[in-house]
Amino acid sequence: MICTNADTKLINEIMRDFTNITKIAAIFVNNRGKVLSQEYNFSPFCKIVRRNPIYAKRCNQCDLYGGLDATKELSSCPYRCHMGLIDFSVPIMKD
């Protein structure tokens, strides 16, 4: 999905509100794994892990693969990240 700055701004606003209400952690990545949002409600553990460049690369790969699976299935998809935590992805489709 190609996101304009307006798309990214709107998605960030929605994610901010969603994560504030649900207390669920969230991040928005495109179909190439590029992070297009802030890290919302990440646990202290995940913040520490993502500060390490080697682990952060693995986190980004998990974000990408989870997103690709969700897009392929057109549904939310649970998966286990490289640190053993249960995560899930939800596809966001434009048009």
mmCIF file with all atom_site columns, N, CA and C in Angstrom, residues 57-91:
data_model
loop_
_atom_site.group_PDB
_atom_site.id
_atom_site.type_symbol
_atom_site.label_atom_id
_atom_site.label_alt_id
_atom_site.label_comp_id
_atom_site.label_asym_id
_atom_site.label_entity_id
_atom_site.label_seq_id
_atom_site.pdbx_PDB_ins_code
_atom_site.Cartn_x
_atom_site.Cartn_y
_atom_site.Cartn_z
_atom_site.occupancy
_atom_site.B_iso_or_equiv
_atom_site.pdbx_formal_charge
_atom_site.auth_seq_id
_atom_site.auth_comp_id
_atom_site.auth_asym_id
_atom_site.auth_atom_id
_atom_site.pdbx_PDB_model_num
ATOM 1   N N  . LYS A 1 57 ? 16.153 -5.422  14.246 1.00 0.00 ? 57 LYS A N  1
ATOM 2   C CA . LYS A 1 57 ? 16.005 -5.950  12.882 1.00 0.00 ? 57 LYS A CA 1
ATOM 3   C C  . LYS A 1 57 ? 15.074 -7.155  12.882 1.00 0.00 ? 57 LYS A C  1
ATOM 4   N N  . ARG A 1 58 ? 15.228 -8.023  13.869 1.00 0.00 ? 58 ARG A N  1
ATOM 5   C CA . ARG A 1 58 ? 14.347 -9.189  13.976 1.00 0.00 ? 58 ARG A CA 1
ATOM 6   C C  . ARG A 1 58 ? 12.910 -8.768  14.275 1.00 0.00 ? 58 ARG A C  1
ATOM 7   N N  . CYS A 1 59 ? 12.742 -7.745  15.123 1.00 0.00 ? 59 CYS A N  1
ATOM 8   C CA . CYS A 1 59 ? 11.399 -7.225  15.413 1.00 0.00 ? 59 CYS A CA 1
ATOM 9   C C  . CYS A 1 59 ? 10.760 -6.706  14.128 1.00 0.00 ? 59 CYS A C  1
ATOM 10  N N  . ASN A 1 60 ? 11.520 -5.964  13.351 1.00 0.00 ? 60 ASN A N  1
ATOM 11  C CA . ASN A 1 60 ? 11.004 -5.422  12.092 1.00 0.00 ? 60 ASN A CA 1
ATOM 12  C C  . ASN A 1 60 ? 10.616 -6.538  11.127 1.00 0.00 ? 60 ASN A C  1
ATOM 13  N N  . GLN A 1 61 ? 11.407 -7.603  11.099 1.00 0.00 ? 61 GLN A N  1
ATOM 14  C CA . GLN A 1 61 ? 11.057 -8.745  10.252 1.00 0.00 ? 61 GLN A CA 1
ATOM 15  C C  . GLN A 1 61 ? 9.753  -9.384  10.709 1.00 0.00 ? 61 GLN A C  1
ATOM 16  N N  . CYS A 1 62 ? 9.580  -9.513  12.007 1.00 0.00 ? 62 CYS A N  1
ATOM 17  C CA . CYS A 1 62 ? 8.328  -10.069 12.537 1.00 0.00 ? 62 CYS A CA 1
ATOM 18  C C  . CYS A 1 62 ? 7.145  -9.178  12.165 1.00 0.00 ? 62 CYS A C  1
ATOM 19  N N  . ASP A 1 63 ? 7.319  -7.856  12.307 1.00 0.00 ? 63 ASP A N  1
ATOM 20  C CA . ASP A 1 63 ? 6.263  -6.913  11.931 1.00 0.00 ? 63 ASP A CA 1
ATOM 21  C C  . ASP A 1 63 ? 5.905  -7.099  10.455 1.00 0.00 ? 63 ASP A C  1
ATOM 22  N N  . LEU A 1 64 ? 6.921  -7.204  9.611  1.00 0.00 ? 64 LEU A N  1
ATOM 23  C CA . LEU A 1 64 ? 6.699  -7.356  8.168  1.00 0.00 ? 64 LEU A CA 1
ATOM 24  C C  . LEU A 1 64 ? 5.995  -8.667  7.857  1.00 0.00 ? 64 LEU A C  1
ATOM 25  N N  . TYR A 1 65 ? 6.512  -9.771  8.361  1.00 0.00 ? 65 TYR A N  1
ATOM 26  C CA . TYR A 1 65 ? 5.925  -11.071 8.028  1.00 0.00 ? 65 TYR A CA 1
ATOM 27  C C  . TYR A 1 65 ? 4.522  -11.224 8.592  1.00 0.00 ? 65 TYR A C  1
ATOM 28  N N  . GLY A 1 66 ? 4.301  -10.696 9.784  1.00 0.00 ? 66 GLY A N  1
ATOM 29  C CA . GLY A 1 66 ? 2.951  -10.730 10.345 1.00 0.00 ? 66 GLY A CA 1
ATOM 30  C C  . GLY A 1 66 ? 1.987  -9.939  9.478  1.00 0.00 ? 66 GLY A C  1
ATOM 31  N N  . GLY A 1 67 ? 2.426  -8.780  9.034  1.00 0.00 ? 67 GLY A N  1
ATOM 32  C CA . GLY A 1 67 ? 1.588  -7.953  8.162  1.00 0.00 ? 67 GLY A CA 1
ATOM 33  C C  . GLY A 1 67 ? 1.323  -8.602  6.816  1.00 0.00 ? 67 GLY A C  1
ATOM 34  N N  . LEU A 1 68 ? 2.339  -9.252  6.259  1.00 0.00 ? 68 LEU A N  1
ATOM 35  C CA . LEU A 1 68 ? 2.149  -9.928  4.967  1.00 0.00 ? 68 LEU A CA 1
ATOM 36  C C  . LEU A 1 68 ? 1.161  -11.084 5.095  1.00 0.00 ? 68 LEU A C  1
ATOM 37  N N  . ASP A 1 69 ? 1.264  -11.843 6.178  1.00 0.00 ? 69 ASP A N  1
ATOM 38  C CA . ASP A 1 69 ? 0.313  -12.941 6.395  1.00 0.00 ? 69 ASP A CA 1
ATOM 39  C C  . ASP A 1 69 ? -1.109 -12.412 6.540  1.00 0.00 ? 69 ASP A C  1
ATOM 40  N N  . ALA A 1 70 ? -1.271 -11.330 7.295  1.00 0.00 ? 70 ALA A N  1
ATOM 41  C CA . ALA A 1 70 ? -2.602 -10.758 7.490  1.00 0.00 ? 70 ALA A CA 1
ATOM 42  C C  . ALA A 1 70 ? -3.163 -10.244 6.171  1.00 0.00 ? 70 ALA A C  1
ATOM 43  N N  . THR A 1 71 ? -2.315 -9.636  5.365  1.00 0.00 ? 71 THR A N  1
ATOM 44  C CA . THR A 1 71 ? -2.764 -9.120  4.067  1.00 0.00 ? 71 THR A CA 1
ATOM 45  C C  . THR A 1 71 ? -3.138 -10.270 3.141  1.00 0.00 ? 71 THR A C  1
ATOM 46  N N  . LYS A 1 72 ? -2.352 -11.317 3.166  1.00 0.00 ? 72 LYS A N  1
ATOM 47  C CA . LYS A 1 72 ? -2.631 -12.481 2.323  1.00 0.00 ? 72 LYS A CA 1
ATOM 48  C C  . LYS A 1 72 ? -3.963 -13.116 2.698  1.00 0.00 ? 72 LYS A C  1
ATOM 49  N N  . GLU A 1 73 ? -4.228 -13.204 4.005  1.00 0.00 ? 73 GLU A N  1
ATOM 50  C CA . GLU A 1 73 ? -5.458 -13.825 4.498  1.00 0.00 ? 73 GLU A CA 1
ATOM 51  C C  . GLU A 1 73 ? -6.634 -12.853 4.548  1.00 0.00 ? 73 GLU A C  1
ATOM 52  N N  . LEU A 1 74 ? -6.348 -11.547 4.418  1.00 0.00 ? 74 LEU A N  1
ATOM 53  C CA . LEU A 1 74 ? -7.356 -10.490 4.570  1.00 0.00 ? 74 LEU A CA 1
ATOM 54  C C  . LEU A 1 74 ? -8.089 -10.622 5.903  1.00 0.00 ? 74 LEU A C  1
ATOM 55  N N  . SER A 1 75 ? -7.308 -10.953 6.922  1.00 0.00 ? 75 SER A N  1
ATOM 56  C CA . SER A 1 75 ? -7.857 -11.163 8.253  1.00 0.00 ? 75 SER A CA 1
ATOM 57  C C  . SER A 1 75 ? -6.749 -10.948 9.275  1.00 0.00 ? 75 SER A C  1
ATOM 58  N N  . SER A 1 76 ? -7.136 -10.753 10.518 1.00 0.00 ? 76 SER A N  1
ATOM 59  C CA . SER A 1 76 ? -6.112 -10.658 11.557 1.00 0.00 ? 76 SER A CA 1
ATOM 60  C C  . SER A 1 76 ? -5.418 -12.008 11.693 1.00 0.00 ? 76 SER A C  1
ATOM 61  N N  . CYS A 1 77 ? -4.135 -11.962 11.966 1.00 0.00 ? 77 CYS A N  1
ATOM 62  C CA . CYS A 1 77 ? -3.346 -13.196 12.063 1.00 0.00 ? 77 CYS A CA 1
ATOM 63  C C  . CYS A 1 77 ? -2.471 -13.169 13.305 1.00 0.00 ? 77 CYS A C  1
ATOM 64  N N  . PRO A 1 78 ? -2.662 -14.096 14.209 1.00 0.00 ? 78 PRO A N  1
ATOM 65  C CA . PRO A 1 78 ? -1.755 -14.186 15.356 1.00 0.00 ? 78 PRO A CA 1
ATOM 66  C C  . PRO A 1 78 ? -0.462 -14.877 14.926 1.00 0.00 ? 78 PRO A C  1
ATOM 67  N N  . TYR A 1 79 ? 0.626  -14.531 15.586 1.00 0.00 ? 79 TYR A N  1
ATOM 68  C CA . TYR A 1 79 ? 1.903  -15.190 15.335 1.00 0.00 ? 79 TYR A CA 1
ATOM 69  C C  . TYR A 1 79 ? 2.784  -15.019 16.569 1.00 0.00 ? 79 TYR A C  1
ATOM 70  N N  . ARG A 1 80 ? 3.850  -15.791 16.615 1.00 0.00 ? 80 ARG A N  1
ATOM 71  C CA . ARG A 1 80 ? 4.806  -15.701 17.728 1.00 0.00 ? 80 ARG A CA 1
ATOM 72  C C  . ARG A 1 80 ? 6.030  -14.951 17.209 1.00 0.00 ? 80 ARG A C  1
ATOM 73  N N  . CYS A 1 81 ? 6.413  -13.893 17.920 1.00 0.00 ? 81 CYS A N  1
ATOM 74  C CA . CYS A 1 81 ? 7.574  -13.106 17.501 1.00 0.00 ? 81 CYS A CA 1
ATOM 75  C C  . CYS A 1 81 ? 8.866  -13.843 17.860 1.00 0.00 ? 81 CYS A C  1
ATOM 76  N N  . HIS A 1 82 ? 9.981  -13.305 17.416 1.00 0.00 ? 82 HIS A N  1
ATOM 77  C CA . HIS A 1 82 ? 11.275 -13.954 17.630 1.00 0.00 ? 82 HIS A CA 1
ATOM 78  C C  . HIS A 1 82 ? 11.661 -14.046 19.106 1.00 0.00 ? 82 HIS A C  1
ATOM 79  N N  . MET A 1 83 ? 11.015 -13.253 19.964 1.00 0.00 ? 83 MET A N  1
ATOM 80  C CA . MET A 1 83 ? 11.284 -13.311 21.399 1.00 0.00 ? 83 MET A CA 1
ATOM 81  C C  . MET A 1 83 ? 10.293 -14.228 22.116 1.00 0.00 ? 83 MET A C  1
ATOM 82  N N  . GLY A 1 84 ? 9.398  -14.867 21.353 1.00 0.00 ? 84 GLY A N  1
ATOM 83  C CA . GLY A 1 84 ? 8.461  -15.834 21.923 1.00 0.00 ? 84 GLY A CA 1
ATOM 84  C C  . GLY A 1 84 ? 7.132  -15.256 22.379 1.00 0.00 ? 84 GLY A C  1
ATOM 85  N N  . LEU A 1 85 ? 6.916  -13.958 22.143 1.00 0.00 ? 85 LEU A N  1
ATOM 86  C CA . LEU A 1 85 ? 5.663  -13.335 22.548 1.00 0.00 ? 85 LEU A CA 1
ATOM 87  C C  . LEU A 1 85 ? 4.595  -13.542 21.472 1.00 0.00 ? 85 LEU A C  1
ATOM 88  N N  . ILE A 1 86 ? 3.353  -13.632 21.896 1.00 0.00 ? 86 ILE A N  1
ATOM 89  C CA . ILE A 1 86 ? 2.251  -13.741 20.950 1.00 0.00 ? 86 ILE A CA 1
ATOM 90  C C  . ILE A 1 86 ? 1.892  -12.340 20.473 1.00 0.00 ? 86 ILE A C  1
ATOM 91  N N  . ASP A 1 87 ? 1.811  -12.190 19.187 1.00 0.00 ? 87 ASP A N  1
ATOM 92  C CA . ASP A 1 87 ? 1.497  -10.912 18.556 1.00 0.00 ? 87 ASP A CA 1
ATOM 93  C C  . ASP A 1 87 ? 0.409  -11.168 17.527 1.00 0.00 ? 87 ASP A C  1
ATOM 94  N N  . PHE A 1 88 ? -0.141 -10.122 16.954 1.00 0.00 ? 88 PHE A N  1
ATOM 95  C CA . PHE A 1 88 ? -1.070 -10.308 15.851 1.00 0.00 ? 88 PHE A CA 1
ATOM 96  C C  . PHE A 1 88 ? -1.001 -9.113  14.916 1.00 0.00 ? 88 PHE A C  1
ATOM 97  N N  . SER A 1 89 ? -1.342 -9.368  13.687 1.00 0.00 ? 89 SER A N  1
ATOM 98  C CA . SER A 1 89 ? -1.364 -8.328  12.657 1.00 0.00 ? 89 SER A CA 1
ATOM 99  C C  . SER A 1 89 ? -2.759 -8.198  12.102 1.00 0.00 ? 89 SER A C  1
ATOM 100 N N  . VAL A 1 90 ? -3.077 -6.992  11.700 1.00 0.00 ? 90 VAL A N  1
ATOM 101 C CA . VAL A 1 90 ? -4.374 -6.698  11.078 1.00 0.00 ? 90 VAL A CA 1
ATOM 102 C C  . VAL A 1 90 ? -4.097 -5.934  9.794  1.00 0.00 ? 90 VAL A C  1
ATOM 103 N N  . PRO A 1 91 ? -4.625 -6.399  8.663  1.00 0.00 ? 91 PRO A N  1
ATOM 104 C CA . PRO A 1 91 ? -4.368 -5.673  7.411  1.00 0.00 ? 91 PRO A CA 1
ATOM 105 C C  . PRO A 1 91 ? -5.146 -4.361  7.353  1.00 0.00 ? 91 PRO A C  1
#
